[in-house]
Amino acid sequence: MSLSSVTTYPIFTSDETRLTPGDASTCQTSPRPPCKLDIAKGDAADIVELSPVTPLEKQNYDLESPSVLSATRKAQRTREKIQFLTLCWFVYLEGWNDGSNGPLLPRIQKVYGVGYAVVSLIFVFACVGFITGAVSNVILAEKLGFGKVMVLGSLCQVLGYCIDSSGPPFPVFVFAYFINGIGIALQNANSVGYVALFKENAEAKMGFFMAAYGAGALSSPLVATQFSHLRHWNLHYLTSLGIAITNTIALIIVFRLKPQAECLSEIGIVHENNNASEHSHLRQIFGNKDVHLLAAFTLIYVGAEVTLGGWIVTYIIGVRDGGPSSGYIASGFFGGLMIGRVALLWVNRKVGERLALFIYSVLAIIFELIVWFVPSLVGDAIAVSVVGVLLGPLYPIMVNHAGRVLPRWLLTGCLGWIAGVGQAGSAMIPFMVGAIAQKSGIQSLQPVLIGILCLMIVLWALCSNSRRPN
């Protein structure tokens, strides 16, 4: 078919301006939007042959095709899963660390010949380490970046476990808890803030992330109880050292010492940043009322959790005449903690997270009253496990709530401070309970715990319930 054989027709532009037939070719090659052609049905095929798709248009279509976008998103999701599992491995180690204390405390007292108050110095030094790490993190996160701070924290843990595994004198032994506390605080602050920035299934991911803590705290008493009966009980810390070394290697391989924004971009998340100075960040974080209320709540909650998991073994042995296997009750508590963080996710969605926290706290107090007043070894063990289930969802709920009420560009720094203060509670509250037990006996554990849980409810009621402005 020749060009001369094509029948031409009047052509109209979008503003209905009439063109002459001789201008048809100009209209067809113009970069402006295509013209409306008043064509007869029989000649449609001829006109189509004069309007080929250019290579550039075809190239743009291929780049934006659903198959290319789907492959990119699939790679990002795979990367996100790897990052998530790596952070879960750290929080497993954190739970392992906290769960070891309960079965080992009676043996540490016997080996070093110290009472409740003196042995509680391990919590004091850990508390100082947690606070040091929490404050340092706000500055180090700006100077070094996410990847380097995580590795620095993991190396502190490696050093702490190396010292404790050698069975050193008591002052050196407790100083290792200070070093370990710094390492845990640095990693906890950054990992919690990182997971809180995930957008898809955020609540479920936070629940599973915190369940990994429960898994570590569940498994470590099973091992620590066995080592507590051996002559070289301190070799338990070699198992902790092995996990800490694998944690360091995983953090280096997966995050490659990169800053947070770069790691998030690899999984398709653009992190908001107001480019404020370090001083401005500190002022905004510490000037936010909700940050301090959530930090106080977290301090009390984590303190109650670790106190119950740490001192319940001593309580069962001293008050209920439990035998050497009483250490497994701590596993029951932390196992309940792990199960509650996953199994109660549907309840949180059904009734709302804020109301769910009130319900869980009141029920936990009721079961603590059972442990206090019912003199049954088996009954107490079951009640302690149920308390673990009820306390399990509280920390993930707090983190999700922080993500709703705090500015998103400050979320990582805010959660870092909140988590660091919470870790300080894991040392300060157990020490306080140990000091009270030194004077009043270990039977004072239950009334003190109930008072702490009541204070926790009051603090949660004071926390803001309004969402941050979009």
GROMACS .gro file of C-alpha atoms in nm, residues 24-442:
model
  419
   24ALA     CA    1  -0.258   1.578   0.855
   25SER     CA    2   0.102   1.460   0.851
   26THR     CA    3   0.204   1.749   1.073
   27CYS     CA    4  -0.056   1.654   1.330
   28GLN     CA    5   0.049   1.289   1.329
   29THR     CA    6   0.417   1.365   1.390
   30SER     CA    7   0.358   1.641   1.645
   31PRO     CA    8   0.478   1.576   2.002
   32ARG     CA    9   0.148   1.717   2.129
   33PRO     CA   10  -0.143   1.486   2.228
   34PRO     CA   11  -0.285   1.288   1.934
   35CYS     CA   12  -0.562   1.447   1.731
   36LYS     CA   13  -0.918   1.322   1.702
   37LEU     CA   14  -0.973   1.171   1.359
   38ASP     CA   15  -1.314   1.146   1.201
   39ILE     CA   16  -1.241   0.820   1.023
   40ALA     CA   17  -1.461   0.581   0.842
   41LYS     CA   18  -1.462   0.230   0.981
   42GLY     CA   19  -1.326   0.081   0.665
   43ASP     CA   20  -1.010   0.293   0.660
   44ALA     CA   21  -0.913   0.249   1.024
   45ALA     CA   22  -0.643  -0.007   0.943
   46ASP     CA   23  -0.470   0.229   0.702
   47ILE     CA   24  -0.445   0.504   0.961
   48VAL     CA   25  -0.310   0.269   1.230
   49GLU     CA   26  -0.015   0.181   1.006
   50LEU     CA   27   0.093   0.545   1.013
   51SER     CA   28   0.107   0.561   1.400
   52PRO     CA   29   0.377   0.317   1.517
   53VAL     CA   30   0.489   0.306   1.886
   54THR     CA   31   0.831   0.465   1.922
   55PRO     CA   32   1.118   0.265   2.085
   56LEU     CA   33   1.137   0.518   2.373
   57GLU     CA   34   0.772   0.472   2.458
   58LYS     CA   35   0.813   0.095   2.452
   59GLN     CA   36   1.119   0.116   2.673
   60ASN     CA   37   0.936   0.323   2.937
   61TYR     CA   38   0.647   0.080   2.932
   62ASP     CA   39   0.883  -0.215   2.996
   63LEU     CA   40   1.053  -0.043   3.291
   64GLU     CA   41   0.719   0.025   3.457
   65SER     CA   42   0.568  -0.312   3.375
   66PRO     CA   43   0.402  -0.507   3.658
   67SER     CA   44   0.648  -0.795   3.619
   68VAL     CA   45   0.953  -0.572   3.679
   69LEU     CA   46   0.792  -0.399   3.977
   70SER     CA   47   0.683  -0.734   4.120
   71ALA     CA   48   1.036  -0.875   4.097
   72THR     CA   49   1.178  -0.566   4.270
   73ARG     CA   50   0.923  -0.585   4.552
   74LYS     CA   51   0.987  -0.957   4.592
   75ALA     CA   52   1.360  -0.894   4.635
   76GLN     CA   53   1.286  -0.621   4.892
   77ARG     CA   54   1.059  -0.850   5.092
   78THR     CA   55   1.323  -1.122   5.096
   79ARG     CA   56   1.577  -0.870   5.221
   80GLU     CA   57   1.332  -0.748   5.485
   81LYS     CA   58   1.282  -1.103   5.614
   82ILE     CA   59   1.659  -1.152   5.645
   83GLN     CA   60   1.696  -0.825   5.836
   84PHE     CA   61   1.401  -0.911   6.060
   85LEU     CA   62   1.537  -1.257   6.146
   86THR     CA   63   1.879  -1.108   6.224
   87LEU     CA   64   1.725  -0.862   6.471
   88CYS     CA   65   1.517  -1.144   6.619
   89TRP     CA   66   1.841  -1.335   6.684
   90PHE     CA   67   1.975  -1.043   6.887
   91VAL     CA   68   1.655  -1.014   7.090
   92TYR     CA   69   1.670  -1.391   7.147
   93LEU     CA   70   2.014  -1.335   7.301
   94GLU     CA   71   1.871  -1.053   7.514
   95GLY     CA   72   1.604  -1.288   7.646
   96TRP     CA   73   1.867  -1.558   7.700
   97ASN     CA   74   2.067  -1.313   7.911
   98ASP     CA   75   1.772  -1.212   8.132
   99GLY     CA   76   1.640  -1.567   8.170
  100SER     CA   77   1.974  -1.700   8.296
  101ASN     CA   78   1.975  -1.495   8.615
  102GLY     CA   79   1.695  -1.676   8.801
  103PRO     CA   80   1.845  -2.028   8.815
  104LEU     CA   81   2.199  -1.895   8.874
  105LEU     CA   82   2.125  -1.649   9.158
  106PRO     CA   83   2.116  -1.913   9.438
  107ARG     CA   84   2.444  -2.064   9.311
  108ILE     CA   85   2.611  -1.722   9.281
  109GLN     CA   86   2.512  -1.646   9.642
  110LYS     CA   87   2.660  -1.977   9.758
  111VAL     CA   88   2.986  -1.952   9.559
  112TYR     CA   89   3.066  -1.593   9.657
  113GLY     CA   90   2.910  -1.613  10.006
  114VAL     CA   91   2.686  -1.307   9.967
  115GLY     CA   92   2.328  -1.224  10.071
  116TYR     CA   93   2.030  -1.095   9.877
  117ALA     CA   94   2.141  -0.729   9.881
  118VAL     CA   95   2.501  -0.795   9.774
  119VAL     CA   96   2.414  -1.039   9.498
  120SER     CA   97   2.170  -0.777   9.367
  121LEU     CA   98   2.473  -0.565   9.278
  122ILE     CA   99   2.477  -0.751   8.946
  123PHE     CA  100   2.145  -0.577   8.874
  124VAL     CA  101   2.283  -0.240   8.990
  125PHE     CA  102   2.584  -0.260   8.757
  126ALA     CA  103   2.364  -0.380   8.473
  127CYS     CA  104   2.130  -0.085   8.542
  128VAL     CA  105   2.416   0.164   8.519
  129GLY     CA  106   2.524  -0.001   8.195
  130PHE     CA  107   2.172   0.019   8.049
  131ILE     CA  108   2.137   0.389   8.131
  132THR     CA  109   2.486   0.461   7.995
  133GLY     CA  110   2.402   0.279   7.673
  134ALA     CA  111   2.062   0.450   7.637
  135VAL     CA  112   2.207   0.801   7.673
  136SER     CA  113   2.508   0.722   7.454
  137ASN     CA  114   2.287   0.578   7.182
  138VAL     CA  115   2.118   0.912   7.109
  139ILE     CA  116   2.461   1.056   7.027
  140LEU     CA  117   2.626   0.748   6.875
  141ALA     CA  118   2.334   0.684   6.640
  142GLU     CA  119   2.393   1.028   6.486
  143LYS     CA  120   2.772   0.997   6.474
  144LEU     CA  121   2.826   0.633   6.371
  145GLY     CA  122   2.496   0.518   6.226
  146PHE     CA  123   2.274   0.216   6.282
  147GLY     CA  124   2.500  -0.064   6.153
  148LYS     CA  125   2.812   0.039   6.342
  149VAL     CA  126   2.628   0.100   6.670
  150MET     CA  127   2.468  -0.246   6.652
  151VAL     CA  128   2.807  -0.414   6.602
  152LEU     CA  129   2.964  -0.203   6.879
  153GLY     CA  130   2.690  -0.318   7.117
  154SER     CA  131   2.737  -0.683   7.019
  155LEU     CA  132   3.112  -0.660   7.084
  156CYS     CA  133   3.041  -0.525   7.435
  157GLN     CA  134   2.833  -0.837   7.500
  158VAL     CA  135   3.113  -1.062   7.374
  159LEU     CA  136   3.357  -0.895   7.613
  160GLY     CA  137   3.117  -0.921   7.909
  161TYR     CA  138   3.055  -1.293   7.858
  162CYS     CA  139   3.430  -1.358   7.817
  163ILE     CA  140   3.490  -1.208   8.162
  164ASP     CA  141   3.203  -1.390   8.338
  165SER     CA  142   3.289  -1.729   8.185
  166SER     CA  143   3.630  -1.720   8.355
  167GLY     CA  144   3.469  -1.719   8.704
  168PRO     CA  145   3.650  -1.403   8.823
  169PRO     CA  146   3.633  -1.241   9.169
  170PHE     CA  147   3.293  -1.096   9.255
  171PRO     CA  148   3.379  -0.725   9.182
  172VAL     CA  149   3.504  -0.819   8.833
  173PHE     CA  150   3.206  -1.050   8.783
  174VAL     CA  151   2.954  -0.769   8.845
  175PHE     CA  152   3.159  -0.520   8.638
  176ALA     CA  153   3.110  -0.752   8.340
  177TYR     CA  154   2.735  -0.697   8.384
  178PHE     CA  155   2.800  -0.324   8.337
  179ILE     CA  156   2.975  -0.385   8.003
  180ASN     CA  157   2.706  -0.628   7.897
  181GLY     CA  158   2.438  -0.374   7.993
  182ILE     CA  159   2.587  -0.112   7.761
  183GLY     CA  160   2.591  -0.361   7.474
  184ILE     CA  161   2.231  -0.472   7.525
  185ALA     CA  162   2.104  -0.112   7.556
  186LEU     CA  163   2.272  -0.004   7.230
  187GLN     CA  164   2.134  -0.297   7.033
  188ASN     CA  165   1.790  -0.292   7.195
  189ALA     CA  166   1.740   0.078   7.128
  190ASN     CA  167   1.826   0.052   6.760
  191SER     CA  168   1.659  -0.281   6.685
  192VAL     CA  169   1.324  -0.186   6.845
  193GLY     CA  170   1.325   0.146   6.659
  194TYR     CA  171   1.410  -0.028   6.332
  195VAL     CA  172   1.130  -0.285   6.355
  196ALA     CA  173   0.885  -0.010   6.453
  197LEU     CA  174   0.946   0.152   6.113
  198PHE     CA  175   0.817  -0.153   5.921
  199LYS     CA  176   0.489  -0.065   5.747
  200GLU     CA  177   0.335  -0.397   5.641
  201ASN     CA  178   0.180  -0.601   5.927
  202ALA     CA  179   0.363  -0.379   6.177
  203GLU     CA  180   0.175  -0.502   6.486
  204ALA     CA  181   0.222  -0.870   6.400
  205LYS     CA  182   0.594  -0.824   6.328
  206MET     CA  183   0.646  -0.644   6.657
  207GLY     CA  184   0.464  -0.926   6.835
  208PHE     CA  185   0.685  -1.194   6.677
  209PHE     CA  186   0.995  -0.981   6.739
  210MET     CA  187   0.916  -0.962   7.110
  211ALA     CA  188   0.824  -1.331   7.112
  212ALA     CA  189   1.185  -1.403   7.014
  213TYR     CA  190   1.285  -1.244   7.348
  214GLY     CA  191   1.049  -1.485   7.522
  215ALA     CA  192   1.199  -1.777   7.332
  216GLY     CA  193   1.546  -1.686   7.455
  217ALA     CA  194   1.428  -1.636   7.811
  218LEU     CA  195   1.243  -1.970   7.791
  219SER     CA  196   1.541  -2.174   7.673
  220SER     CA  197   1.817  -2.025   7.888
  221PRO     CA  198   1.680  -2.144   8.229
  222LEU     CA  199   1.675  -2.498   8.091
  223VAL     CA  200   2.050  -2.472   8.033
  224ALA     CA  201   2.133  -2.253   8.333
  225THR     CA  202   1.956  -2.491   8.573
  226GLN     CA  203   2.185  -2.773   8.457
  227PHE     CA  204   2.500  -2.564   8.495
  228SER     CA  205   2.391  -2.442   8.841
  229HIS     CA  206   2.439  -2.799   8.970
  230LEU     CA  207   2.791  -2.835   8.828
  231ARG     CA  208   3.120  -2.747   8.988
  232HIS     CA  209   3.215  -2.514   8.701
  233TRP     CA  210   2.881  -2.334   8.693
  234ASN     CA  211   3.042  -2.030   8.528
  235LEU     CA  212   3.085  -2.224   8.204
  236HIS     CA  213   2.720  -2.143   8.135
  237TYR     CA  214   2.847  -1.806   8.013
  238LEU     CA  215   3.038  -1.985   7.737
  239THR     CA  216   2.703  -2.076   7.582
  240SER     CA  217   2.603  -1.710   7.604
  241LEU     CA  218   2.938  -1.617   7.447
  242GLY     CA  219   2.877  -1.851   7.154
  243ILE     CA  220   2.539  -1.694   7.080
  244ALA     CA  221   2.688  -1.344   7.114
  245ILE     CA  222   2.962  -1.423   6.859
  246THR     CA  223   2.708  -1.551   6.604
  247ASN     CA  224   2.502  -1.237   6.667
  248THR     CA  225   2.802  -1.016   6.586
  249ILE     CA  226   2.876  -1.206   6.265
  250ALA     CA  227   2.513  -1.189   6.150
  251LEU     CA  228   2.490  -0.813   6.213
  252ILE     CA  229   2.807  -0.748   6.011
  253ILE     CA  230   2.698  -0.964   5.716
  254VAL     CA  231   2.336  -0.843   5.694
  255PHE     CA  232   2.363  -0.470   5.775
  256ARG     CA  233   2.727  -0.421   5.664
  257LEU     CA  234   2.786  -0.129   5.904
  258LYS     CA  235   2.547   0.091   5.699
  259PRO     CA  236   2.335   0.379   5.835
  260GLN     CA  237   1.968   0.321   5.905
  261ALA     CA  238   1.831   0.512   5.605
  262GLU     CA  239   2.041   0.306   5.365
  263CYS     CA  240   1.936  -0.024   5.526
  264LEU     CA  241   1.570   0.079   5.510
  265SER     CA  242   1.598   0.180   5.144
  266GLU     CA  243   1.709  -0.176   5.064
  267ILE     CA  244   1.366  -0.299   5.177
  268GLY     CA  245   1.169  -0.022   5.007
  269ILE     CA  246   1.111   0.206   5.308
  270VAL     CA  247   1.190   0.577   5.282
  271HIS     CA  248   1.259   0.698   5.635
  272GLU     CA  249   1.137   1.049   5.715
  273ASN     CA  250   1.406   1.277   5.850
  274ASN     CA  251   1.369   1.643   5.939
  275ASN     CA  252   1.749   1.694   5.905
  276ALA     CA  253   1.756   1.851   6.249
  277SER     CA  254   2.085   1.887   6.431
  278GLU     CA  255   2.193   1.646   6.701
  279HIS     CA  256   2.124   1.907   6.970
  280SER     CA  257   1.777   1.967   6.825
  281HIS     CA  258   1.704   1.593   6.826
  282LEU     CA  259   1.799   1.566   7.192
  283ARG     CA  260   1.588   1.868   7.285
  284GLN     CA  261   1.283   1.738   7.096
  285ILE     CA  262   1.311   1.388   7.245
  286PHE     CA  263   1.360   1.496   7.605
  287GLY     CA  264   1.104   1.775   7.572
  288ASN     CA  265   0.822   1.537   7.475
  289LYS     CA  266   0.593   1.450   7.767
  290ASP     CA  267   0.473   1.124   7.609
  291VAL     CA  268   0.831   0.999   7.579
  292HIS     CA  269   0.883   1.027   7.955
  293LEU     CA  270   0.548   0.870   8.043
  294LEU     CA  271   0.610   0.575   7.811
  295ALA     CA  272   0.966   0.544   7.946
  296ALA     CA  273   0.837   0.535   8.306
  297PHE     CA  274   0.575   0.276   8.210
  298THR     CA  275   0.840   0.063   8.036
  299LEU     CA  276   1.077   0.088   8.334
  300ILE     CA  277   0.807  -0.048   8.567
  301TYR     CA  278   0.689  -0.315   8.323
  302VAL     CA  279   1.031  -0.453   8.234
  303GLY     CA  280   1.132  -0.434   8.600
  304ALA     CA  281   0.828  -0.639   8.702
  305GLU     CA  282   0.889  -0.891   8.422
  306VAL     CA  283   1.257  -0.949   8.504
  307THR     CA  284   1.194  -0.941   8.881
  308LEU     CA  285   0.936  -1.216   8.855
  309GLY     CA  286   1.149  -1.424   8.619
  310GLY     CA  287   1.464  -1.367   8.825
  311TRP     CA  288   1.344  -1.401   9.185
  312ILE     CA  289   1.060  -1.653   9.146
  313VAL     CA  290   1.303  -1.947   9.170
  314THR     CA  291   1.443  -1.816   9.499
  315TYR     CA  292   1.086  -1.756   9.621
  316ILE     CA  293   0.972  -2.111   9.536
  317ILE     CA  294   1.278  -2.263   9.705
  318GLY     CA  295   1.254  -2.046  10.017
  319VAL     CA  296   0.875  -2.024  10.068
  320ARG     CA  297   0.735  -2.335   9.897
  321ASP     CA  298   1.030  -2.567   9.976
  322GLY     CA  299   1.094  -2.633   9.608
  323GLY     CA  300   1.380  -2.864   9.507
  324PRO     CA  301   1.676  -2.817   9.270
  325SER     CA  302   1.444  -2.831   8.967
  326SER     CA  303   1.264  -2.512   9.069
  327GLY     CA  304   1.463  -2.331   8.802
  328TYR     CA  305   1.226  -2.473   8.541
  329ILE     CA  306   0.948  -2.251   8.679
  330ALA     CA  307   1.136  -1.956   8.533
  331SER     CA  308   1.118  -2.133   8.195
  332GLY     CA  309   0.742  -2.167   8.243
  333PHE     CA  310   0.710  -1.794   8.304
  334PHE     CA  311   0.917  -1.691   8.003
  335GLY     CA  312   0.750  -1.957   7.789
  336GLY     CA  313   0.416  -1.799   7.877
  337LEU     CA  314   0.564  -1.461   7.787
  338MET     CA  315   0.658  -1.588   7.441
  339ILE     CA  316   0.318  -1.751   7.379
  340GLY     CA  317   0.123  -1.445   7.494
  341ARG     CA  318   0.299  -1.214   7.251
  342VAL     CA  319   0.177  -1.420   6.956
  343ALA     CA  320  -0.139  -1.598   7.073
  344LEU     CA  321  -0.309  -1.281   7.202
  345LEU     CA  322  -0.255  -1.072   6.887
  346TRP     CA  323  -0.615  -1.136   6.781
  347VAL     CA  324  -0.744  -1.020   7.121
  348ASN     CA  325  -0.545  -0.698   7.086
  349ARG     CA  326  -0.709  -0.630   6.749
  350LYS     CA  327  -1.055  -0.727   6.874
  351VAL     CA  328  -1.077  -0.507   7.185
  352GLY     CA  329  -0.812  -0.247   7.102
  353GLU     CA  330  -0.455  -0.244   7.232
  354ARG     CA  331  -0.506   0.027   7.493
  355LEU     CA  332  -0.800  -0.148   7.660
  356ALA     CA  333  -0.633  -0.490   7.623
  357LEU     CA  334  -0.337  -0.372   7.830
  358PHE     CA  335  -0.565  -0.274   8.119
  359ILE     CA  336  -0.739  -0.613   8.105
  360TYR     CA  337  -0.413  -0.812   8.098
  361SER     CA  338  -0.268  -0.612   8.389
  362VAL     CA  339  -0.570  -0.665   8.616
  363LEU     CA  340  -0.576  -1.039   8.539
  364ALA     CA  341  -0.201  -1.062   8.610
  365ILE     CA  342  -0.259  -0.907   8.954
  366ILE     CA  343  -0.530  -1.167   9.026
  367PHE     CA  344  -0.296  -1.456   8.942
  368GLU     CA  345  -0.018  -1.299   9.150
  369LEU     CA  346  -0.260  -1.306   9.443
  370ILE     CA  347  -0.304  -1.680   9.379
  371VAL     CA  348   0.075  -1.731   9.394
  372TRP     CA  349   0.082  -1.531   9.718
  373PHE     CA  350  -0.202  -1.701   9.906
  374VAL     CA  351  -0.230  -2.053   9.761
  375PRO     CA  352   0.043  -2.277   9.915
  376SER     CA  353   0.069  -2.521   9.625
  377LEU     CA  354   0.392  -2.582   9.436
  378VAL     CA  355   0.216  -2.704   9.121
  379GLY     CA  356  -0.055  -2.437   9.146
  380ASP     CA  357   0.205  -2.164   9.184
  381ALA     CA  358   0.399  -2.292   8.882
  382ILE     CA  359   0.083  -2.284   8.666
  383ALA     CA  360  -0.018  -1.939   8.793
  384VAL     CA  361   0.329  -1.800   8.721
  385SER     CA  362   0.308  -1.932   8.362
  386VAL     CA  363  -0.033  -1.766   8.316
  387VAL     CA  364   0.110  -1.437   8.445
  388GLY     CA  365   0.378  -1.471   8.177
  389VAL     CA  366   0.110  -1.512   7.908
  390LEU     CA  367  -0.071  -1.200   8.033
  391LEU     CA  368   0.240  -0.984   8.063
  392GLY     CA  369   0.375  -1.093   7.724
  393PRO     CA  370   0.177  -0.857   7.496
  394LEU     CA  371   0.238  -0.545   7.708
  395TYR     CA  372   0.576  -0.444   7.563
  396PRO     CA  373   0.473  -0.481   7.195
  397ILE     CA  374   0.156  -0.282   7.271
  398MET     CA  375   0.368  -0.004   7.421
  399VAL     CA  376   0.593   0.011   7.113
  400ASN     CA  377   0.296   0.017   6.874
  401HIS     CA  378   0.137   0.294   7.083
  402ALA     CA  379   0.460   0.495   7.069
  403GLY     CA  380   0.454   0.467   6.690
  404ARG     CA  381   0.108   0.624   6.689
  405VAL     CA  382   0.162   0.917   6.928
  406LEU     CA  383   0.528   1.016   6.871
  407PRO     CA  384   0.669   1.209   6.570
  408ARG     CA  385   0.785   0.959   6.310
  409TRP     CA  386   1.115   1.135   6.236
  410LEU     CA  387   1.203   1.106   6.608
  411LEU     CA  388   1.066   0.755   6.656
  412THR     CA  389   1.398   0.570   6.652
  413GLY     CA  390   1.559   0.808   6.901
  414CYS     CA  391   1.252   0.811   7.125
  415LEU     CA  392   1.221   0.432   7.128
  416GLY     CA  393   1.593   0.409   7.194
  417TRP     CA  394   1.554   0.616   7.508
  418ILE     CA  395   1.235   0.435   7.614
  419ALA     CA  396   1.392   0.091   7.561
  420GLY     CA  397   1.710   0.197   7.744
  421VAL     CA  398   1.513   0.320   8.044
  422GLY     CA  399   1.315  -0.004   8.035
  423GLN     CA  400   1.633  -0.205   8.046
  424ALA     CA  401   1.741   0.004   8.345
  425GLY     CA  402   1.417  -0.110   8.509
  426SER     CA  403   1.521  -0.471   8.450
  427ALA     CA  404   1.809  -0.403   8.686
  428MET     CA  405   1.676  -0.139   8.926
  429ILE     CA  406   1.351  -0.311   9.027
  430PRO     CA  407   1.512  -0.654   9.094
  431PHE     CA  408   1.777  -0.480   9.307
  432MET     CA  409   1.506  -0.301   9.504
  433VAL     CA  410   1.326  -0.631   9.560
  434GLY     CA  411   1.654  -0.792   9.670
  435ALA     CA  412   1.716  -0.513   9.921
  436ILE     CA  413   1.365  -0.554  10.063
  437ALA     CA  414   1.409  -0.932  10.080
  438GLN     CA  415   1.732  -0.883  10.275
  439LYS     CA  416   1.532  -0.719  10.555
  440SER     CA  417   1.186  -0.875  10.525
  441GLY     CA  418   1.258  -1.211  10.363
  442ILE     CA  419   1.189  -1.341  10.015
   0.00000   0.00000   0.00000
